Coordinates of N, CA and C in Angstrom, one line a residue:
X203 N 13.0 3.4 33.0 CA 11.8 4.1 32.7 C 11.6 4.2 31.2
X204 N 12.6 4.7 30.7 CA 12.8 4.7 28.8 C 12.7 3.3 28.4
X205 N 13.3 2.2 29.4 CA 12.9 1.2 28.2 C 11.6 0.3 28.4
X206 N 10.5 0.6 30.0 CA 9.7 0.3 30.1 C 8.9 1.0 28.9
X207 N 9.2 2.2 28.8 CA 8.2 3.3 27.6 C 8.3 2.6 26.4
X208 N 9.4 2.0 25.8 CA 9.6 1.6 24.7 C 9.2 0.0 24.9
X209 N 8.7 -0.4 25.7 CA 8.1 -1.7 25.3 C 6.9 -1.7 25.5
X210 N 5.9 -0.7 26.3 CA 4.5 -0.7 25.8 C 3.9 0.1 24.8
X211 N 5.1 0.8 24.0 CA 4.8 1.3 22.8 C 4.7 0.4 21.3
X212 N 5.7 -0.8 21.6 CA 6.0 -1.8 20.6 C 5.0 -2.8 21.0
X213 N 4.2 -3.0 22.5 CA 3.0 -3.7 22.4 C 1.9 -3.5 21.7
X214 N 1.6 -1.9 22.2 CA 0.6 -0.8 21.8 C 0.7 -1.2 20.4
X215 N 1.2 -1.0 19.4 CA 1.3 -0.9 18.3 C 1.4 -2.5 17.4
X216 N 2.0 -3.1 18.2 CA 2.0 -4.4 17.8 C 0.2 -5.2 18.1
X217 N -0.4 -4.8 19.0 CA -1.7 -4.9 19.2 C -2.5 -4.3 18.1
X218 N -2.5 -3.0 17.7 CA -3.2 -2.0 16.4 C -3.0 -2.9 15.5
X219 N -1.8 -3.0 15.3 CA -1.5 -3.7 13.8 C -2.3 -4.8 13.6
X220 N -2.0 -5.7 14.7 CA -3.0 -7.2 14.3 C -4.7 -7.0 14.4
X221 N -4.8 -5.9 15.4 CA -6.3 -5.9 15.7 C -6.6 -4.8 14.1
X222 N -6.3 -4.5 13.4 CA -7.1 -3.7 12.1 C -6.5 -4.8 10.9
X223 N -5.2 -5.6 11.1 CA -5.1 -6.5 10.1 C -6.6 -7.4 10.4
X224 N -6.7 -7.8 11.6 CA -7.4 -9.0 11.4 C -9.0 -8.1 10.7
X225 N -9.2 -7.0 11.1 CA -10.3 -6.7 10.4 C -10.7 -6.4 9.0
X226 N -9.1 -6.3 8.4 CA -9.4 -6.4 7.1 C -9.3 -7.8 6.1
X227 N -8.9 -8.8 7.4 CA -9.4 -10.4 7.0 C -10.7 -10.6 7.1
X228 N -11.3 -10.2 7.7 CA -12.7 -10.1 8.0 C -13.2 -9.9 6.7
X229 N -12.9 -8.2 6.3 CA -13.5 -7.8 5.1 C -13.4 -8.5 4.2
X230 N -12.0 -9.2 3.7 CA -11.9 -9.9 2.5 C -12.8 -11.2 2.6
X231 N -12.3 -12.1 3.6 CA -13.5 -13.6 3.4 C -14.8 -13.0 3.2
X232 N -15.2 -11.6 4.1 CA -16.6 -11.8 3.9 C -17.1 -10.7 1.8
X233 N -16.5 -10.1 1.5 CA -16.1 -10.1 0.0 C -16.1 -11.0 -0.8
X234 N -15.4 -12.4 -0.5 CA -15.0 -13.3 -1.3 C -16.2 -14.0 -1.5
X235 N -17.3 -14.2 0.0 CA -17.9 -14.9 0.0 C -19.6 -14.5 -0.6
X236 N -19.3 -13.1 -0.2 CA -20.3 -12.4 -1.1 C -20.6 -12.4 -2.9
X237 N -19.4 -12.2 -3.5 CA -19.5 -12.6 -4.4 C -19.4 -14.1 -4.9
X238 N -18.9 -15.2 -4.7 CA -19.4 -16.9 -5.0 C -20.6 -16.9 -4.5
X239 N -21.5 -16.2 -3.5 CA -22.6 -16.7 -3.7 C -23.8 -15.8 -3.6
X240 N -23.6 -14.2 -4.2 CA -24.7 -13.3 -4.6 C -24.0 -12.3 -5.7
X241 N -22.7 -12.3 -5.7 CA -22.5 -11.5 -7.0 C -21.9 -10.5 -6.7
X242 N -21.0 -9.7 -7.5 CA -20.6 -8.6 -7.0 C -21.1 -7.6 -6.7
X243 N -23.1 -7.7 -6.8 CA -23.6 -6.3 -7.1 C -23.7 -6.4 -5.2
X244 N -23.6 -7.5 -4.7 CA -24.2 -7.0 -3.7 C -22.7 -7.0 -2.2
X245 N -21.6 -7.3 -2.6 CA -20.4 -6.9 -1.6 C -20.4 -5.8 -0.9
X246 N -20.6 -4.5 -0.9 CA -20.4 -3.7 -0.2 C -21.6 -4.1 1.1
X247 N -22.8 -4.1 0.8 CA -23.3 -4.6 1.6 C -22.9 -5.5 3.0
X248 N -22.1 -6.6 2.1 CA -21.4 -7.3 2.9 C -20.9 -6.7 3.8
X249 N -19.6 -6.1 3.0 CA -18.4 -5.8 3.9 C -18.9 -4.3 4.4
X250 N -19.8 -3.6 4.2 CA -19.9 -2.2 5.0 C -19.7 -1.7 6.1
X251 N -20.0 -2.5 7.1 CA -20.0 -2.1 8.3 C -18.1 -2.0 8.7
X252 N -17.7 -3.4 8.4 CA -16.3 -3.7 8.7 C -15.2 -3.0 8.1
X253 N -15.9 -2.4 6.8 CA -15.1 -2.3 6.1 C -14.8 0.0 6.5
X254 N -16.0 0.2 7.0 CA -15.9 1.3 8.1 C -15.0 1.6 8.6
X255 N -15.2 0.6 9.9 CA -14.5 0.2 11.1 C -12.8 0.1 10.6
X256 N -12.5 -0.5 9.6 CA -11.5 -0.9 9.6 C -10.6 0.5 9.1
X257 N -11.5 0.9 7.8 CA -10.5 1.7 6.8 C -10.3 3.4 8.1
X258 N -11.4 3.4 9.0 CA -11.4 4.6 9.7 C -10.3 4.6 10.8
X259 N -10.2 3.1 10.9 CA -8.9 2.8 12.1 C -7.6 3.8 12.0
X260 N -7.8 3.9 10.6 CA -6.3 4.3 9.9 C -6.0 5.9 10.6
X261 N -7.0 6.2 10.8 CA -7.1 7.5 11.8 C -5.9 7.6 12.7
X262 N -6.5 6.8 13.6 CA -5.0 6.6 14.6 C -3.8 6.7 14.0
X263 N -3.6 6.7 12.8 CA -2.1 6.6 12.7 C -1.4 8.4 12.3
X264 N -2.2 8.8 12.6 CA -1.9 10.1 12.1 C -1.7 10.6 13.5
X265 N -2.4 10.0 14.7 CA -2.0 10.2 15.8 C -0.8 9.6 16.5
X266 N -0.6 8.6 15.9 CA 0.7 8.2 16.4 C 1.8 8.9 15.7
X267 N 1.7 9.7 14.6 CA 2.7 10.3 14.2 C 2.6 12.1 15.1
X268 N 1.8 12.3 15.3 CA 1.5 13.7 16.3 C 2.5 13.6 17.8
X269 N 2.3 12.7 18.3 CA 2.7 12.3 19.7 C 4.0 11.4 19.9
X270 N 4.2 10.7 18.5 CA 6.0 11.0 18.0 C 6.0 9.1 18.6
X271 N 4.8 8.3 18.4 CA 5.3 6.7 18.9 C 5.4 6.3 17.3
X272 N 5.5 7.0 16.4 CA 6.4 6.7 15.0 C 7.1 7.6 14.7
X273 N 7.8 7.2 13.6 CA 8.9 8.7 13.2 C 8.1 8.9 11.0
X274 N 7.4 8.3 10.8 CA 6.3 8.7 9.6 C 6.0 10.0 9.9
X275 N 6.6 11.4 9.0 CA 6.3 12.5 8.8 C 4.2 12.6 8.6
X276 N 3.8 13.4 9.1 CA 2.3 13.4 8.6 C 2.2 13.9 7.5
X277 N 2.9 14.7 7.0 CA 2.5 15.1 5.6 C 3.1 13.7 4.7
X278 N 3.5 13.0 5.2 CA 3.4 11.8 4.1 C 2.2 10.5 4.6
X279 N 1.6 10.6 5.9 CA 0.6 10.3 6.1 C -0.9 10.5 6.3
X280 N -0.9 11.4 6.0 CA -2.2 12.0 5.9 C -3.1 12.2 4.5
X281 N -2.2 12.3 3.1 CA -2.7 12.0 2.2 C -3.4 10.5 1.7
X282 N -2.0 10.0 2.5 CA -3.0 8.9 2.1 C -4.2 8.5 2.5
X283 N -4.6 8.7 3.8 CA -5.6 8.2 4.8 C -6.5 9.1 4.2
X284 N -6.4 10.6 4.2 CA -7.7 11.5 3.5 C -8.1 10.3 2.4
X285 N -7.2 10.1 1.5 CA -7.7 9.5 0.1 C -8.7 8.7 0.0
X286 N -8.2 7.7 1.0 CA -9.1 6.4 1.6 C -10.0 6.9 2.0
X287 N -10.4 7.6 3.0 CA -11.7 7.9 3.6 C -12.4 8.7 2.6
X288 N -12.0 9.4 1.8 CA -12.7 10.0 0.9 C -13.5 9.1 0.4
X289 N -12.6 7.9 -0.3 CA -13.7 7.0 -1.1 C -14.4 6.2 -0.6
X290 N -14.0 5.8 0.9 CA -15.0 4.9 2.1 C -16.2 5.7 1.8
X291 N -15.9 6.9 2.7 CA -17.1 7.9 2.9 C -17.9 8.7 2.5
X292 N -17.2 9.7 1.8 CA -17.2 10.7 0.4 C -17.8 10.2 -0.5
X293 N -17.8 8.7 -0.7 CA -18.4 8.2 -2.5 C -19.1 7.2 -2.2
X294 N -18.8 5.9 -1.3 CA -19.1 4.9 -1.4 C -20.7 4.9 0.0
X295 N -20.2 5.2 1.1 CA -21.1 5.4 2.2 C -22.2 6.5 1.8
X296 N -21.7 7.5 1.1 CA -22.6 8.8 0.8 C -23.9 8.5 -0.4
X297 N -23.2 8.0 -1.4 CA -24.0 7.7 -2.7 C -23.8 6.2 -3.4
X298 N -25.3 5.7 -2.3 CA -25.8 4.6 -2.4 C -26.0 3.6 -3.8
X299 N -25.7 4.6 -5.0 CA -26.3 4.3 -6.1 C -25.1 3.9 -6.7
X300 N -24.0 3.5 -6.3 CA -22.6 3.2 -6.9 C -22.1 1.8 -5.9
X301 N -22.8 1.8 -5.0 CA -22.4 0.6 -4.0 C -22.7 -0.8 -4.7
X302 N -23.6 -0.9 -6.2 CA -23.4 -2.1 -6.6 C -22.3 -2.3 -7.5
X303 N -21.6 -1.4 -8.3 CA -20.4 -1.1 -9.2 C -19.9 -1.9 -9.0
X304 N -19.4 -2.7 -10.7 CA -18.6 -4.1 -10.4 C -17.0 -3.0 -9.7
X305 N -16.8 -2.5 -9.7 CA -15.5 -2.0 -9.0 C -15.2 -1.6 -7.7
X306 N -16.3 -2.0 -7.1 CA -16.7 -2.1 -5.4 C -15.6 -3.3 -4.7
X307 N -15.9 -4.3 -6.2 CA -15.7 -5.9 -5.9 C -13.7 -5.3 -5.5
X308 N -13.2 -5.0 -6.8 CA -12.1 -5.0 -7.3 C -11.2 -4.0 -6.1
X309 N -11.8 -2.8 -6.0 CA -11.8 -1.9 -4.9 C -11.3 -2.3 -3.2
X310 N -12.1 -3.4 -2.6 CA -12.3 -4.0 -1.8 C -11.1 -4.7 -1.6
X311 N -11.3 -5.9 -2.7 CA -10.1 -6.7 -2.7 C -8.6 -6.5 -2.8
X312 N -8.5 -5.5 -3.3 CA -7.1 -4.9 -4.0 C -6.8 -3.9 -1.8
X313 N -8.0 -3.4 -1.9 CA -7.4 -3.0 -0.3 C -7.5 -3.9 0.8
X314 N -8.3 -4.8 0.3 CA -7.8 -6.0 2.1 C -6.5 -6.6 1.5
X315 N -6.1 -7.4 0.4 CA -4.8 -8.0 0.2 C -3.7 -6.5 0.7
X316 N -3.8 -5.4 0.1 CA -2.8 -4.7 0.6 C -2.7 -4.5 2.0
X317 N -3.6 -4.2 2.6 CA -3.8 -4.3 4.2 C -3.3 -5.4 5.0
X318 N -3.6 -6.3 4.3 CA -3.3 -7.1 5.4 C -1.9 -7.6 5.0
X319 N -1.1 -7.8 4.1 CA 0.1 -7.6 3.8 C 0.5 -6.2 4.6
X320 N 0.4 -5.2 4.8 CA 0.9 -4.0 5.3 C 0.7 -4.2 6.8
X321 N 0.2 -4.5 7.3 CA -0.2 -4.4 8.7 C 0.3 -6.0 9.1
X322 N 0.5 -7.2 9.0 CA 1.1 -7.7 9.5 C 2.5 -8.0 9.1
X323 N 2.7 -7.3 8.3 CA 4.4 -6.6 8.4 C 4.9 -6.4 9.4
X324 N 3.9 -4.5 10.1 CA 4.5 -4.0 10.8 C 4.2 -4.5 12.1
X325 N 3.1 -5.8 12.1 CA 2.6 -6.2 12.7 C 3.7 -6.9 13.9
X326 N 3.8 -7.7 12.7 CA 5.6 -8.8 13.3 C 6.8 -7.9 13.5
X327 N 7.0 -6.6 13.1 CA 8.0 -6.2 13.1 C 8.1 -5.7 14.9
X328 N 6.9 -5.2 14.7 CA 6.8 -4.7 16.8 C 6.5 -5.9 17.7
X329 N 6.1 -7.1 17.1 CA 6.0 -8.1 18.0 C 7.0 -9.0 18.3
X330 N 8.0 -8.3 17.1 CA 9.3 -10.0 17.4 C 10.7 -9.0 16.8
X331 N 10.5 -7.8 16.0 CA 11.9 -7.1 16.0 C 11.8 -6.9 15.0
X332 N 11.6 -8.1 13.8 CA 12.3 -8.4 12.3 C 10.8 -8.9 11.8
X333 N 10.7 -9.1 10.2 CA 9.7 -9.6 9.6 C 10.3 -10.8 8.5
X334 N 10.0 -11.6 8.4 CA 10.8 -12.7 6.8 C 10.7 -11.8 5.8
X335 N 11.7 -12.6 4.7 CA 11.9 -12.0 3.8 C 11.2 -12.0 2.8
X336 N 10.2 -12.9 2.9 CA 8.9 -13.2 2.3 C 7.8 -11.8 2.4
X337 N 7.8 -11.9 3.6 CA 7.0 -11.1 3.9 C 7.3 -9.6 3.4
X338 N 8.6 -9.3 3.8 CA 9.4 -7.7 3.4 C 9.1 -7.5 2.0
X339 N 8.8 -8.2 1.4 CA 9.6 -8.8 -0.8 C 7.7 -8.6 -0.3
X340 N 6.9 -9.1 -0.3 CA 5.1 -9.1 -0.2 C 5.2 -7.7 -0.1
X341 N 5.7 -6.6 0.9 CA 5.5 -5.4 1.4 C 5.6 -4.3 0.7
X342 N 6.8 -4.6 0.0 CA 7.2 -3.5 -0.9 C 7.3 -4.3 -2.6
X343 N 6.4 -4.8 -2.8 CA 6.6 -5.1 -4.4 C 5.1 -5.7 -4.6
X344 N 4.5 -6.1 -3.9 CA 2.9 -6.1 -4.2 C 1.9 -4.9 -5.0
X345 N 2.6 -4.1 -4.6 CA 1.7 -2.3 -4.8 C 2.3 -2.7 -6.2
X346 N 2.8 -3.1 -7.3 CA 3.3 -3.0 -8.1 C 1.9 -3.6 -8.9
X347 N 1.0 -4.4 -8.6 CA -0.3 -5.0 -9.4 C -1.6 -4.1 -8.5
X348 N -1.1 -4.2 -7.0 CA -2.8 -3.4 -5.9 C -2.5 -2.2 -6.2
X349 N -1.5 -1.6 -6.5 CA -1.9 -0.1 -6.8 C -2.4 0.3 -7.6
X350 N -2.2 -0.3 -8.8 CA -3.0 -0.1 -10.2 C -4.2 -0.1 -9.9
X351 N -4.5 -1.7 -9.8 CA -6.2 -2.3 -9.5 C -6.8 -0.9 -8.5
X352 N -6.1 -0.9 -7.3 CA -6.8 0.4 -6.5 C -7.1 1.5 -6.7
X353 N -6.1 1.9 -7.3 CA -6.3 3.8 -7.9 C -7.1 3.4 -9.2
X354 N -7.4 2.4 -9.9 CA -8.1 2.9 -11.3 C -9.8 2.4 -10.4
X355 N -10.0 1.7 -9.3 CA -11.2 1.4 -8.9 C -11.3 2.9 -8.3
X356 N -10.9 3.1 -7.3 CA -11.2 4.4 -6.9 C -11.5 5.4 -7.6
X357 N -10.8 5.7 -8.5 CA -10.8 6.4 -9.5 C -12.3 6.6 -10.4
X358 N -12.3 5.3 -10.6 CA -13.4 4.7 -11.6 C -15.1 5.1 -10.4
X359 N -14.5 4.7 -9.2 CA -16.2 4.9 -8.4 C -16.6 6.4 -8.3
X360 N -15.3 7.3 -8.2 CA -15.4 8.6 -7.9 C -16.2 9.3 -9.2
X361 N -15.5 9.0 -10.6 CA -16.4 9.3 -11.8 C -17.6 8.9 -11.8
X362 N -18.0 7.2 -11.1 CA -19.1 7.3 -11.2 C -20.6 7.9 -10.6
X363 N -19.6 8.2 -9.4 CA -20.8 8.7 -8.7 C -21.0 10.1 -8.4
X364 N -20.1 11.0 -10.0 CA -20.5 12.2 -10.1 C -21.7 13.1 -10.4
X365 N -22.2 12.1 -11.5 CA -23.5 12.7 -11.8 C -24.8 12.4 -10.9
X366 N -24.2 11.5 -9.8 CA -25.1 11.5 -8.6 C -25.2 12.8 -7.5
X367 N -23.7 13.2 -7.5 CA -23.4 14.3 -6.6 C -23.9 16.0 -7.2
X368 N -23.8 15.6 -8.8 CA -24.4 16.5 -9.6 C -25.9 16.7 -9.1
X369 N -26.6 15.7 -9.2 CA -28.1 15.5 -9.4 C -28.7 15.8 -8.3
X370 N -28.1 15.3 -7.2 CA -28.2 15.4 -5.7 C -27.7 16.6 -4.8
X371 N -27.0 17.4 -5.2 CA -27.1 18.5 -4.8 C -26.1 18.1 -3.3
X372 N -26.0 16.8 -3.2 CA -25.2 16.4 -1.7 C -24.0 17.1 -1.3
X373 N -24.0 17.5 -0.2 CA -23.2 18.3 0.6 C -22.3 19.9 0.2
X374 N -23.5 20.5 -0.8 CA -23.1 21.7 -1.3 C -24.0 22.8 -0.3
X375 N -23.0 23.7 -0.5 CA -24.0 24.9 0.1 C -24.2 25.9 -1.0
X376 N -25.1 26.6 -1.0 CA -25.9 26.9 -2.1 C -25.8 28.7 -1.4
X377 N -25.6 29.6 -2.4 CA -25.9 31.2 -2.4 C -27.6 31.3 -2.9
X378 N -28.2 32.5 -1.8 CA -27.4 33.3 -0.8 C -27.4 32.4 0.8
X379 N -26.4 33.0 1.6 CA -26.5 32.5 2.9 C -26.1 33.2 3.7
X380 N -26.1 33.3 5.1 CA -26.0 34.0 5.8 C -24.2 33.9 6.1
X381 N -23.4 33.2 5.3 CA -22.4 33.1 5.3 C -21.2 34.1 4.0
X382 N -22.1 34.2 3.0 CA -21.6 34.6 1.8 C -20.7 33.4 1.2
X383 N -21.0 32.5 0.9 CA -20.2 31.3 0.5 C -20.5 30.2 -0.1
X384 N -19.8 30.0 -1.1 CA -20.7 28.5 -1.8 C -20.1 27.7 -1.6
X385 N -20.0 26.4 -1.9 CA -19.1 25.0 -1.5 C -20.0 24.4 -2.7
X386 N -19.3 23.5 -3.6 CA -19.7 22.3 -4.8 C -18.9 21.2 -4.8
X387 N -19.2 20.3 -4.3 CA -18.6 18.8 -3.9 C -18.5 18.5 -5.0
X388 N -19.1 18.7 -6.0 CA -18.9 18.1 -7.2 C -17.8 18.2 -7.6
X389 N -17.1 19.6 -7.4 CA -15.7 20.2 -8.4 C -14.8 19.9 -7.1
X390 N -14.9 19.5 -6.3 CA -14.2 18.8 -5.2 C -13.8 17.2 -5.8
X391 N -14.4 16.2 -6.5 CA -14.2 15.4 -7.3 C -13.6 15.5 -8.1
X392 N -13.6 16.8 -9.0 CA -13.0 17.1 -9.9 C -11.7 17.5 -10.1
X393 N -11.3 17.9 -8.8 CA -10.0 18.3 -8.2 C -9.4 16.7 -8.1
X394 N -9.9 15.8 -7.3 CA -9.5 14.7 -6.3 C -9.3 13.9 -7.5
X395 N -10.0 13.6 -8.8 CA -9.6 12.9 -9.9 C -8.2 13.4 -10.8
X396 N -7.8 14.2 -10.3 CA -6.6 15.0 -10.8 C -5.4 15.1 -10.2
X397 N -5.8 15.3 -8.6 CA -4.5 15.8 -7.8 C -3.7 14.2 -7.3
X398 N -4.7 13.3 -7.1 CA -4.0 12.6 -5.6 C -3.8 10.5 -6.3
X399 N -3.8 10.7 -7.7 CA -3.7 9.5 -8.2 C -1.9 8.9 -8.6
X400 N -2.0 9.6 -9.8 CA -0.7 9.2 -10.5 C 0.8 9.8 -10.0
X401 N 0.6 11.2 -9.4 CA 1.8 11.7 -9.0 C 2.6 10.9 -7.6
X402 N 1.7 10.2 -6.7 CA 2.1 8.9 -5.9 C 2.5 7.9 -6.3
X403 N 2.3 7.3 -7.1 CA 3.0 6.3 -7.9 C 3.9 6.6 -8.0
X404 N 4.9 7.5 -8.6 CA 6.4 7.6 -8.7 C 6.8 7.7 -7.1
X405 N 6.1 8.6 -6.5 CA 7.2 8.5 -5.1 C 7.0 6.8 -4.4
X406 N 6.0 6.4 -4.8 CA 5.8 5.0 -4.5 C 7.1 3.4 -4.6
X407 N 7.0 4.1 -6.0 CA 8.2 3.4 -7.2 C 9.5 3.1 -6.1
X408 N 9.8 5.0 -6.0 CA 11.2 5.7 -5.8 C 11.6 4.7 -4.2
X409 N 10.7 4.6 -3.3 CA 10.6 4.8 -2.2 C 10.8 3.0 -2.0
X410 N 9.9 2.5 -2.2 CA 10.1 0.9 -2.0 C 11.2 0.3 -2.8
X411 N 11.5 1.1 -3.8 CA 12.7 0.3 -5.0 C 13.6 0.3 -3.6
X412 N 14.6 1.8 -2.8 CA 15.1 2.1 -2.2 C 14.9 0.9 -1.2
X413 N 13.9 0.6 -0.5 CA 13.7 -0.6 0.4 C 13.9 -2.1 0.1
X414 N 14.2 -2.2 -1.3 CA 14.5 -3.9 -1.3 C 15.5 -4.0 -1.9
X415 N 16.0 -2.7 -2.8 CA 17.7 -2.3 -2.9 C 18.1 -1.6 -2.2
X416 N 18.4 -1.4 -1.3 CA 19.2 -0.3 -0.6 C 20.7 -0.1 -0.4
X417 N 20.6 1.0 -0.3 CA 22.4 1.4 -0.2 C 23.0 0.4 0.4
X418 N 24.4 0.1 0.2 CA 24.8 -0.9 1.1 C 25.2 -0.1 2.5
X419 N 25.4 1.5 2.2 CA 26.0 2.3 3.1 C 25.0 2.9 4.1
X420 N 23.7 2.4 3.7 CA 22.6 2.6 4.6 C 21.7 1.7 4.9
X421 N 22.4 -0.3 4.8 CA 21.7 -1.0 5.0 C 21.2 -1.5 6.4
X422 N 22.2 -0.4 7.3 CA 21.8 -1.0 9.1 C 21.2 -0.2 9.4
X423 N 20.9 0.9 8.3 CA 19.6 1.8 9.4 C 18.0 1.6 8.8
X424 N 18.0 0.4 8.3 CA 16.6 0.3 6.9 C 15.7 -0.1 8.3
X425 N 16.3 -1.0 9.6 CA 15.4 -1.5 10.6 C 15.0 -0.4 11.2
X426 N 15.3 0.6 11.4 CA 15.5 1.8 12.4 C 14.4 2.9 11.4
X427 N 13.7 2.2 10.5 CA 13.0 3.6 9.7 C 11.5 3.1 9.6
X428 N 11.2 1.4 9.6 CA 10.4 0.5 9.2 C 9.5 0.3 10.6
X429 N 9.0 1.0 11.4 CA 8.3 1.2 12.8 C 6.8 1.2 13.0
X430 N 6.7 1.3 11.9 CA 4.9 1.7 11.9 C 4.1 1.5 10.4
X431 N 2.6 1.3 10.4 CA 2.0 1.3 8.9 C 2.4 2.3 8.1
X432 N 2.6 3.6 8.6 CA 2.7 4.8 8.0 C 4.0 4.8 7.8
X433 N 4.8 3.9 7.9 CA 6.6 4.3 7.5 C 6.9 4.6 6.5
X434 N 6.0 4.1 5.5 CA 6.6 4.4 3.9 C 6.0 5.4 3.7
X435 N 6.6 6.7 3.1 CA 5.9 7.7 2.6 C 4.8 7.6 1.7
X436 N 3.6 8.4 1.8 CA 2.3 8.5 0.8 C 2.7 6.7 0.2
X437 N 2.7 5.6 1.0 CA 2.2 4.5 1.1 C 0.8 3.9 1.3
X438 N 0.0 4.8 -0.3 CA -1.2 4.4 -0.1 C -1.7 2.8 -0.5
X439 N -0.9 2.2 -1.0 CA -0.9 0.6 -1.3 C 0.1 -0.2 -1.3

C-alpha cells in the first residue's frame, strides 16, 4: 500500500512539474516572439494570460508542502511564491500603465528560463529518479545571472508603478469607516522594496553552493532532500 502511495505521488508530481514547465515554455516562445516582431512595449500582452496561469500554479506547491507529498518547509516556500504573485498580480495585472516597461521584457524572460530549468529538474527527477549533470550544474548555478536580472526587474516595476498606486488610490481603504482602519498599498510597496530582495540572495548563495559542493559526509542524502520545485529554500530563481 506504502509503495503503491509513493508511486502515484512521484507521478502526481512528475505530471505538475512538466504540465507548468511546459507553460512556462509557452510563455517564453510567445515573449520572444512578441518582441522580434512588435517590441517589447507590447509582451505582456502576449504572455498575460499564460503567464497567470502559470506563475499562480505555484500555489499548489505550498499545498504539497501542507499535506507532507514534499519535505520543503513552508516558511521557505511561501515567500517565495507571495513575492511572485505580488508582482504577477499586485503590480503587473493591477496597474496597467507599467505593462509596457522595457522590464516586463527582462522580467519575463529571466522567469521562464529559470522555470523551466527548475521544473524540469524536478521534473525528471520524479519521472526517472535522477537528473544529468548538466541539468543539476543549470539548477543550481543559473540564479547566479536570473536572479540578478529578476529581482532588479521586479524591483524596478514595483518602483514604477508607485506613483500609479499613489495617484489611484488602488486597493486602500480610506478613514472614517465602519471598521476604524486604514490600509495604504502604497507603503505596502515600500515595505516589499526593502524586505524580500537582497537578504535571499545570501541564503540563495549558501544553499546551492552546499548543492554542487557538498559534504562528502552528506553526499548520499543530497537525492533524499531534492523532491520537489520548492526543495531549495526561499528558491526564488
Amino acid at each position: 500500500m506504502a509503495g503503491s502511495s509513493s508511486v502515484m505521488r512521484r507521478v502526481y508530481l512528475a505530471l505538475y512539474n512538466w504540465a507548468v514547465f511546459a507553460g512556462w515554455l509557452q510563455v517564453l516562445c510567445l515573449a520572444v516572439k512578441a518582441i522580434k516582431e512588435s517590441g517589447y512595449e507590447h509582451v505582456y500582452d502576449a504572455v498575460k494570460k499564460p503567464l497567470l496561469l502559470a506563475q499562480s500554479a505555484a500555489v499548489l506547491e505550498i499545498l504539497h508542502g501542507l499535506v507532507g507529498l514534499v519535505r520543503s518547509p513552508i516558511t521557505a516556500t511561501l515567500p517565495q511564491i507571495a513575492s511572485r504573485l505580488y508582482v504577477t498580480w499586485g503590480i503587473l495585472w493591477s496597474f496597467p500603465a507599467v505593462q509596457t516597461h522595457l522590464l516586463v521584457s527582462s522580467l519575463v524572460i529571466s522567469w521562464c528560463i529559470t522555470e523551466i530549468i527548475r521544473y524540469s529538474f524536478f521534473g525528471t527527477k520524479e519521472a526517472v529518479g535522477s537528473a544529468p549533470s548538466w541539468l543539476l550544474w543549470l539548477r543550481y548555478s543559473a540564479f547566479l545571472l536570473l536572479y540578478p536580472t529578476g529581482i532588479v526587474s521586479e524591483l524596478g516595476l514595483v518602483y514604477t508603478a508607485m506613483p500609479f498606486m499613489k495617484e489611484s488610490g488602488k486597493y486602500c481603504i480610506r478613514m472614517p469607516n465602519i471598521w476604524n482602519f486604514s490600509f495604504d498599498y502604497f507603503y505596502i510597496a515600500v515595505i516589499a522594496l526593502g524586505i524580500y530582495a537582497f537578504p535571499t540572495y545570501t541564503a540563495i548563495c549558501l544553499g546551492r553552493g552546499r548543492r554542487l559542493c557538498p559534504n562528502p559526509k552528506r553526499t548520499r542524502e543530497i537525492p533524499k532532500k531534492i523532491h520537489s520545485p520548492s526543495a531549495a529554500a526561499l528558491a526564488a530563481f
